[in-house]
Tab-separated table of C-alpha atoms in Angstrom:
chain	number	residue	atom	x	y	z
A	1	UNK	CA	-2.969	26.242	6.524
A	2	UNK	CA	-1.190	27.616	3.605
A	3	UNK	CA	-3.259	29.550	0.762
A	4	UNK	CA	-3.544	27.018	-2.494
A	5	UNK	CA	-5.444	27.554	-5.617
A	6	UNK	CA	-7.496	25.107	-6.601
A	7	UNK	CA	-9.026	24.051	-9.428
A	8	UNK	CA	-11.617	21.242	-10.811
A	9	UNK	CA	-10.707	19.131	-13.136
A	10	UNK	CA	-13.221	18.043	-16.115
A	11	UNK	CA	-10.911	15.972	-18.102
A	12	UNK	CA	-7.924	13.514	-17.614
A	13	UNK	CA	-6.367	15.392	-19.844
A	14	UNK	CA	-6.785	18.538	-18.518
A	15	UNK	CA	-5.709	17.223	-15.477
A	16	UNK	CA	-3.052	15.886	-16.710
A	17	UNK	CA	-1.603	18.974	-18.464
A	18	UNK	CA	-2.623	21.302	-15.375
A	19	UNK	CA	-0.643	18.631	-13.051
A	20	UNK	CA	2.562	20.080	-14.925
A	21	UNK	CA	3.330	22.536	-13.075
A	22	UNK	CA	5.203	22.441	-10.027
A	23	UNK	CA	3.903	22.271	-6.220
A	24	UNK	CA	0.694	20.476	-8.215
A	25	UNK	CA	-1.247	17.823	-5.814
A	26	UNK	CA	-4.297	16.365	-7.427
A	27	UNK	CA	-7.395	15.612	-4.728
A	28	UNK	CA	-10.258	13.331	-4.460
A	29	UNK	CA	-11.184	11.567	-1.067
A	30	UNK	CA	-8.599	13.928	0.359
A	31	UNK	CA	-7.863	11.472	3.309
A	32	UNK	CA	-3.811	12.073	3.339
A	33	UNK	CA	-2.915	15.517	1.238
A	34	UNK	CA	-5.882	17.671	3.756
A	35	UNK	CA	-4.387	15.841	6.903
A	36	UNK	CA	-0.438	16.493	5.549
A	37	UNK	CA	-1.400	20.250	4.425
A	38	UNK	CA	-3.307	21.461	7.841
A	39	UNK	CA	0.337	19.969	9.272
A	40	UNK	CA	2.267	21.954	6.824
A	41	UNK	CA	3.967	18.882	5.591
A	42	UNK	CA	2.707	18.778	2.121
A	43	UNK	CA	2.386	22.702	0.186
A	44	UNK	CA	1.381	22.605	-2.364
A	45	UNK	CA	0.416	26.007	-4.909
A	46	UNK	CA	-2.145	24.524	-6.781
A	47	UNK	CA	-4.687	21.218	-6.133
A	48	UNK	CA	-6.403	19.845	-8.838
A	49	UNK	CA	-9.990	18.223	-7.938
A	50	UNK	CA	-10.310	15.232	-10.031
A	51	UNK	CA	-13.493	13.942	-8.479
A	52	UNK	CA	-15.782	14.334	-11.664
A	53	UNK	CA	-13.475	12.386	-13.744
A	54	UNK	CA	-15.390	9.075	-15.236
A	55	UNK	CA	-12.610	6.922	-12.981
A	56	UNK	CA	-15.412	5.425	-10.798
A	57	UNK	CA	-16.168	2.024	-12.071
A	58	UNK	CA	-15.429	-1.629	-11.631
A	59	UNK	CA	-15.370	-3.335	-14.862
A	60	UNK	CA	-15.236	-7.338	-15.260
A	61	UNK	CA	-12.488	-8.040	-17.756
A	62	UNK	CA	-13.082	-10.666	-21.030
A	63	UNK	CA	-10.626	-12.707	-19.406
A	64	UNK	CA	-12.134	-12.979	-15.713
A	65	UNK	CA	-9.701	-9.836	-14.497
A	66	UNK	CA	-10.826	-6.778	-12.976
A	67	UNK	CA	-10.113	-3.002	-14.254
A	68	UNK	CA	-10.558	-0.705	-10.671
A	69	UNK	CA	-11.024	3.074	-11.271
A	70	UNK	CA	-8.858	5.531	-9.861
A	71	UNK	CA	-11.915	6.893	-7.701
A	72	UNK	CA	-13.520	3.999	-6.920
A	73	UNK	CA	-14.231	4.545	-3.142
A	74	UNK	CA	-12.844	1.955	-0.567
A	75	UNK	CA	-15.954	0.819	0.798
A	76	UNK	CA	-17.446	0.068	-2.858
A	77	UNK	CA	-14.538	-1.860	-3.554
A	78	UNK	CA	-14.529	-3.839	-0.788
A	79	UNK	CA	-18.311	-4.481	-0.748
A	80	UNK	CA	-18.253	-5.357	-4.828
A	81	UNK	CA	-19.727	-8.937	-5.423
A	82	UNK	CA	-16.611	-9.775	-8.091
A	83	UNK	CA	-14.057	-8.421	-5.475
A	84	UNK	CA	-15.689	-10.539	-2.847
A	85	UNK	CA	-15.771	-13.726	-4.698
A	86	UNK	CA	-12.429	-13.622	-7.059
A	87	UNK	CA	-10.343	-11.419	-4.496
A	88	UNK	CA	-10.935	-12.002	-0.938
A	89	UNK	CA	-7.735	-11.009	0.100
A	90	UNK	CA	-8.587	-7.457	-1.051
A	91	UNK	CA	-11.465	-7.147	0.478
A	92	UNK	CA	-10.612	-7.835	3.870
A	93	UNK	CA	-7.648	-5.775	3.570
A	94	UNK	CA	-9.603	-2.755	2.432
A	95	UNK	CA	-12.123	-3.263	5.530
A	96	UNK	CA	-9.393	-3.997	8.002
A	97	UNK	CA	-8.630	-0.313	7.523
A	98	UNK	CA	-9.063	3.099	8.892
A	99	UNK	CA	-13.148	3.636	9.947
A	100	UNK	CA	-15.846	3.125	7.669
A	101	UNK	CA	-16.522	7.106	7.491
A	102	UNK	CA	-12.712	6.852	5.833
A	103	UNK	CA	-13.254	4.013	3.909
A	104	UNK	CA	-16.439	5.712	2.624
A	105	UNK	CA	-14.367	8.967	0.820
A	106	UNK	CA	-10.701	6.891	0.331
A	107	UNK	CA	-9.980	6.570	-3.556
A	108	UNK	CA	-8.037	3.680	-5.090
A	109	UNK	CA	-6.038	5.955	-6.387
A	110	UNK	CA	-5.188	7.776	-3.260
A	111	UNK	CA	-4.553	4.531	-1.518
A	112	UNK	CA	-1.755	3.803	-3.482
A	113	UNK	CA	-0.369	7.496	-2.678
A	114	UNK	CA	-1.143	6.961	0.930
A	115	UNK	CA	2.095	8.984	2.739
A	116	UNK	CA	3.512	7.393	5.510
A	117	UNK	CA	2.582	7.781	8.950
A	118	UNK	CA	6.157	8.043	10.582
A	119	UNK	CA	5.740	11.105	13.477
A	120	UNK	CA	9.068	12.475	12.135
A	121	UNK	CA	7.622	12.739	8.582
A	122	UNK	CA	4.634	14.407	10.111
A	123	UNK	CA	6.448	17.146	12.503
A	124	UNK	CA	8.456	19.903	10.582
A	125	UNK	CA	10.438	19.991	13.848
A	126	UNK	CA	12.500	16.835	13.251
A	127	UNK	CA	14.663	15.582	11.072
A	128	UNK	CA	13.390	13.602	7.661
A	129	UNK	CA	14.785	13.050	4.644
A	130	UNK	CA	11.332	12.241	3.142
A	131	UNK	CA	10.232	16.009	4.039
A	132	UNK	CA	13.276	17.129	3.518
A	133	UNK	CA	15.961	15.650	1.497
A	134	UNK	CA	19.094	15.755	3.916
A	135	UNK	CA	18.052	16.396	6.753
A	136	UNK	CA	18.592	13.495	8.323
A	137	UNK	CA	16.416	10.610	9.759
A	138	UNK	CA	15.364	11.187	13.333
A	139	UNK	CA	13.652	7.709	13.231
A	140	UNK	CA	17.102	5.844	13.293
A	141	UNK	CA	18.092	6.681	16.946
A	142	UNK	CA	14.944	7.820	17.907
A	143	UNK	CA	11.172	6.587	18.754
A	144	UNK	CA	11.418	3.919	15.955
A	145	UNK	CA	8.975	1.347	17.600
A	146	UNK	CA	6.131	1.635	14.505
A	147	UNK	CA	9.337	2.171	11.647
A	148	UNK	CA	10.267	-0.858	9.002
A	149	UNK	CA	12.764	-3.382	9.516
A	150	UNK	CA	12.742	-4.738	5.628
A	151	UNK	CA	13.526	-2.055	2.909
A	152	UNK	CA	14.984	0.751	4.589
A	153	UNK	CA	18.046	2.456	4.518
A	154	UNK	CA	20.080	5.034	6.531
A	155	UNK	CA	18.208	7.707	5.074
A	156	UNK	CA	14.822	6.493	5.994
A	157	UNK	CA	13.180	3.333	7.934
A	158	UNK	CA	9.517	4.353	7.448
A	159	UNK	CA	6.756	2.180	6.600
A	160	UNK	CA	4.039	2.112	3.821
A	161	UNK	CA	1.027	2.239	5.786
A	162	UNK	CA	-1.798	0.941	2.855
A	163	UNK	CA	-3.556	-2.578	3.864
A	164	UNK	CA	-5.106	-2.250	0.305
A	165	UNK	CA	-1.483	-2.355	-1.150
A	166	UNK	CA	-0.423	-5.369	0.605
A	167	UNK	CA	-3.369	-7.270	-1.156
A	168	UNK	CA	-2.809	-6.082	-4.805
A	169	UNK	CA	1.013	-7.072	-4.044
A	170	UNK	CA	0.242	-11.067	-4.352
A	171	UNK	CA	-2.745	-10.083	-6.811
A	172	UNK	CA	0.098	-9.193	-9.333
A	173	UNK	CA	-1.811	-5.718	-9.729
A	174	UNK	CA	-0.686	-3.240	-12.436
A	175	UNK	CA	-0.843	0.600	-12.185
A	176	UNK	CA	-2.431	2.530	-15.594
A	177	UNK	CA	-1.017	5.886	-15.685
A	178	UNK	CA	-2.094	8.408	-18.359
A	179	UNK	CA	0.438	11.810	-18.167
A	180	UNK	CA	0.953	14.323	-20.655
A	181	UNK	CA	0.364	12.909	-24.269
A	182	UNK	CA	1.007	9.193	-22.946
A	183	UNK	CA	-0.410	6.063	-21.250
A	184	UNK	CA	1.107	3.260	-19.493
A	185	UNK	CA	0.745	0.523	-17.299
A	186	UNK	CA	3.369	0.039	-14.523
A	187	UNK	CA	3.501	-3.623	-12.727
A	188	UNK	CA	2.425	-3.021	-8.660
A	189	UNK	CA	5.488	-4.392	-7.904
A	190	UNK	CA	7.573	-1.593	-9.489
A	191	UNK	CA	5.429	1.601	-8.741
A	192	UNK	CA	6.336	2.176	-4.875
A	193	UNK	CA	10.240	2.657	-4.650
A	194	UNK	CA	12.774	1.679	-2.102
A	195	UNK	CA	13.960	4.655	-0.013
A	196	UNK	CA	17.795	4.108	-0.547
A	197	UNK	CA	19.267	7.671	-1.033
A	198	UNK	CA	16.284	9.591	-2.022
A	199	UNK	CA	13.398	8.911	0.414
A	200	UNK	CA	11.688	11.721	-0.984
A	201	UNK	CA	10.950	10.210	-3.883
A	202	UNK	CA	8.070	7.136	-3.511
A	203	UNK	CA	6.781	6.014	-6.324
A	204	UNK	CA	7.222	5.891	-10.223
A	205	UNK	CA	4.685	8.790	-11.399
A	206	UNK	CA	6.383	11.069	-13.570
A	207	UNK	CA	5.144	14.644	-13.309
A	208	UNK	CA	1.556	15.370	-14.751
A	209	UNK	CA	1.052	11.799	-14.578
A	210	UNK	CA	-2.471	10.223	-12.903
A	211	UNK	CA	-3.398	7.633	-11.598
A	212	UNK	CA	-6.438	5.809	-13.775
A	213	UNK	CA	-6.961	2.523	-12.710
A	214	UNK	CA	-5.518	-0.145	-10.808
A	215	UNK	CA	-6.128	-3.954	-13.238
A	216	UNK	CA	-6.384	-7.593	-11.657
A	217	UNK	CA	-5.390	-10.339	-13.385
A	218	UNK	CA	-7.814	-13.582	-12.860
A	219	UNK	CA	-6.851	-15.218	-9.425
A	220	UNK	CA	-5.360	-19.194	-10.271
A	221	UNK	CA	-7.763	-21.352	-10.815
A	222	UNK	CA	-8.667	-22.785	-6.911
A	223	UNK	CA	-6.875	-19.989	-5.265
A	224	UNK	CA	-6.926	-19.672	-1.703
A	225	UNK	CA	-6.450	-16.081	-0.079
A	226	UNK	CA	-6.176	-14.333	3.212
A	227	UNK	CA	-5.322	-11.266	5.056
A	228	UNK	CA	-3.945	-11.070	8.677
A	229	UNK	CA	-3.441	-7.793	10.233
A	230	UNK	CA	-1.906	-7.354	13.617
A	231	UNK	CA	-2.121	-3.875	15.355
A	232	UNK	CA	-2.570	-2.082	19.062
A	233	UNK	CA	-6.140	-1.985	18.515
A	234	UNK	CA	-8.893	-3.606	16.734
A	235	UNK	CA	-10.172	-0.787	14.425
A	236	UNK	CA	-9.261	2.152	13.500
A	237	UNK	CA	-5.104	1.421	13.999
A	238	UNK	CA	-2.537	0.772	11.316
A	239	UNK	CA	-0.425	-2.226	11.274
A	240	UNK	CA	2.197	-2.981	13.229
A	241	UNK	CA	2.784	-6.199	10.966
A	242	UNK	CA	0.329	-8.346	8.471
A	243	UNK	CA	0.281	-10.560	5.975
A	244	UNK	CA	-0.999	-11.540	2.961
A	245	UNK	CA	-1.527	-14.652	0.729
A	246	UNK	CA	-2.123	-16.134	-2.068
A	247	UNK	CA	-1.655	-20.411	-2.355
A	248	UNK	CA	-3.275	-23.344	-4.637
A	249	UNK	CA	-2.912	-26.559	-3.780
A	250	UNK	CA	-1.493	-29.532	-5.807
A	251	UNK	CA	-2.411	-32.656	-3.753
A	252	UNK	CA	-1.047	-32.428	-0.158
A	253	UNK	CA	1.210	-29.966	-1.457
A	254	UNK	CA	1.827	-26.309	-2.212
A	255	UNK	CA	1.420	-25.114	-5.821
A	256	UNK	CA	1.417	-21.416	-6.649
A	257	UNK	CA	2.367	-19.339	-3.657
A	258	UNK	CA	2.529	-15.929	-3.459
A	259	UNK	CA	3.281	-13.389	-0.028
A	260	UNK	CA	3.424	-10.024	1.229
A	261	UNK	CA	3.822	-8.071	3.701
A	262	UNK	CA	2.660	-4.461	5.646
A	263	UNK	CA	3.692	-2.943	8.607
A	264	UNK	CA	7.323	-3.939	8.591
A	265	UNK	CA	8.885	-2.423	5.145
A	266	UNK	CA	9.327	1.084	3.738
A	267	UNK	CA	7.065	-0.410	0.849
A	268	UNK	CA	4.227	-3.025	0.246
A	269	UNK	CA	6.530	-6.089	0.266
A	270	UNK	CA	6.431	-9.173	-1.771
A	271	UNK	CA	8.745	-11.964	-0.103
A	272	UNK	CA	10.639	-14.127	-2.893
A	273	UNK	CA	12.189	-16.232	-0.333
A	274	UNK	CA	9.290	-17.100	1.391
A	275	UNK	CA	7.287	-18.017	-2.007
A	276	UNK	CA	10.661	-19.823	-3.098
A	277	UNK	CA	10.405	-21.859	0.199
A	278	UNK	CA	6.455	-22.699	-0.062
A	279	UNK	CA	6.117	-23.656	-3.646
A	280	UNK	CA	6.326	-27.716	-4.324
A	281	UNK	CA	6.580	-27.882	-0.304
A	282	UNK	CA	4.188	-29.824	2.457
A	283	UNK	CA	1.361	-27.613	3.282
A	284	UNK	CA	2.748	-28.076	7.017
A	285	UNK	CA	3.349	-26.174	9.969
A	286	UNK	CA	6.850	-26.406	9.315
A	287	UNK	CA	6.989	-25.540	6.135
A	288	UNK	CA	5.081	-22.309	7.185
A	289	UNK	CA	7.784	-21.364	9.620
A	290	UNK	CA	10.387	-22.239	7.162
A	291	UNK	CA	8.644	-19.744	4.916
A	292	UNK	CA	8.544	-17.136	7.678
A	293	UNK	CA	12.112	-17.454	8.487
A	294	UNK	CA	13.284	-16.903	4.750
A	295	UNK	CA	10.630	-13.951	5.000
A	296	UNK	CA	12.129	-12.340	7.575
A	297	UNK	CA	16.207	-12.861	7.087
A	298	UNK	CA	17.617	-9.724	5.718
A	299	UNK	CA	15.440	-8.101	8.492
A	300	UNK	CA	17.404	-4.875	9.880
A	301	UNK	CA	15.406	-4.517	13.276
A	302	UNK	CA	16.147	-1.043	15.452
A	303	UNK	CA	16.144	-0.523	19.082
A	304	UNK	CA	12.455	-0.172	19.679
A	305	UNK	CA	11.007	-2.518	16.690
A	306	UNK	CA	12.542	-5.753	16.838
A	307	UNK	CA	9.230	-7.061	18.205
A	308	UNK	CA	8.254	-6.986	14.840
A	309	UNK	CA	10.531	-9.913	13.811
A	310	UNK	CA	8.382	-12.523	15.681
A	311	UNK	CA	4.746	-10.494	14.680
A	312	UNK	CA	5.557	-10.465	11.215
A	313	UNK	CA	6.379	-14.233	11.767
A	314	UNK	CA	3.284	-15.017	13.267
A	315	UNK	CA	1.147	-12.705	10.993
A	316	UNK	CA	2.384	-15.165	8.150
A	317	UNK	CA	2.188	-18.069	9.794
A	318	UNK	CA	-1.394	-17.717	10.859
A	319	UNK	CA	-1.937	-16.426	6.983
A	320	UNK	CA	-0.894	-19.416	5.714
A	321	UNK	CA	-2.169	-21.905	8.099
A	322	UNK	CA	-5.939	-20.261	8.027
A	323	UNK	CA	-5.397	-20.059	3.879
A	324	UNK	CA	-5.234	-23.904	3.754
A	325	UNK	CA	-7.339	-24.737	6.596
């Protein structure tokens, strides 16, 4: 492991203005930078604990939503009474991951920085973009069984490993940032970035920025929600493909709809066509696998992933049929 200097943060806003300069990585569960620095992946100078910052608390909104804290641990989340009853989805997702000694240190926060797990990415001998920018992608001809089929690009096919993301995708989550002299609030949907010709660059944090807090909106009014995850294993495994979902009901009919997917795209993905096909629709079998087609038609499958085309398929499918059940 590298030498780093590291420093404890006991401030945003020291944070923030320490986060500045370059080769900064800010820490708190630790989960992904410690794992990507022992590899000599990730090197940075300088980390910044931010574990003492007052980011740890789950706060009930006025209008029914839900303000998450940057460092509110995974297995708090998942286990809070308001997440539990207003946002099942995200509560199995969170539990559906890693082990519970993981889930126990993971940050919200951290989750939404959560590197991918692409071998290439993770071994300095092989070619990645994402590690670094023009090398090449060894994923595209190579090993690319566990790689994305929706979202990537020839510089880089891999996935977004969160199952936490994939739930505050059809939550219609936003992202509070607070950087140097400034706050704002990204929408979920815009803070992880397509790979296209700069896989290196993931997400929409300028530098010195932090992550705060992560906000809910209420859930509709008779929402139904559920979380399938398909993997190699039962525990401890990332996802090969899952889904997640979000419906009301109007009658025998589909009113609000809302899906996304993990496992198969280079980012948490939220399927237009597949919402476009569901709402005003029969809440029927067929109209599920209508959905999961749509879902699944700019696909771009490789030579050792196309498997993923009927998973991700099913994954919905089941989503949606156990949602209205």
């Amino acid at each position: 492991m590298r030498a780093f200097a590291y420093q404890r943060a006991t401030s945003v806003a020291e944070a923030v203005a320490t986060g500045l300069a370059s080769a900064t990585s800010f820490v708190a569960g630790g989960t992904t930078l410690l794992d990507l620095v022992k590899l000599d992946v990730m090197r940075p100078e300088q980390v910044i604990d931010v574990n003492r910052l007052p980011l740890a608390r789950v706060e009930i909104l006025p209008d029914g939503g839900l303000r998450v804290g940057a460092l509110v641990r995974n297995s708090d989340l998942a286990w809070h009474p308001a997440v539990q009853e207003r946002y099942p989805v995200l509560s199995a997702a969170l539990l559906s991951g890693a082990s519970p000694q993981l889930r126990n240190m993971a940050t919200t926060g951290g989750n939404l920085m959560q590197r991918t797990r692409c071998p290439y990415f993770r071994d300095n001998h092989s070619a990645c973009n994402k590690r670094e920018p023009g090398s090449g992608c060894a994923a595209l001809e190579g090993c690319n069984r566990s790689h994305a089929i929706l979202g990537g690009s020839d510089a880089c096919i891999a996935t977004h490993p969160s199952d936490m993301c994939v739930a505050l995708a059809v939550l219609d989550a936003t992202v509070e940032l607070e950087g140097p002299g400034s706050r704002r609030s990204v929408p979920f949907a815009a803070f992880h970035l397509l790979p296209g010709r700069t896989p290196e660059r993931e997400h929409a944090l300028e530098p010195g920025e932090l992550i705060t807090a992560v906000t809910l909106p209420p859930a509709p009014s008779g929402a139904r929600q559920q979380y399938v995850k398909l993997r190699d294993r039962e525990s401890f495994e990332f996802a090969l493909a899952s889904a997640a979902v979000l419906l009301t009901r109007e009658g025998d009919r589909i009113g609000e709809a809302r899906v996304a997917f993990g496992g198969v795209a280079t980012k948490p993905w939220r399927s237009a066509a597949a919402e476009q096909v569901l709402r005003g629709a029969p809440a029927t079998l067929e109209t599920f696998r209508a959905a999961s087609a749509a879902a699944l038609r700019e696909a771009q499958p490789r030579r050792h992933n196309a498997f993923k085309l009927s998973l991700a398929r099913q994954a919905l499918e089941r989503a949606l049929s156990d949602a209205v059940s």
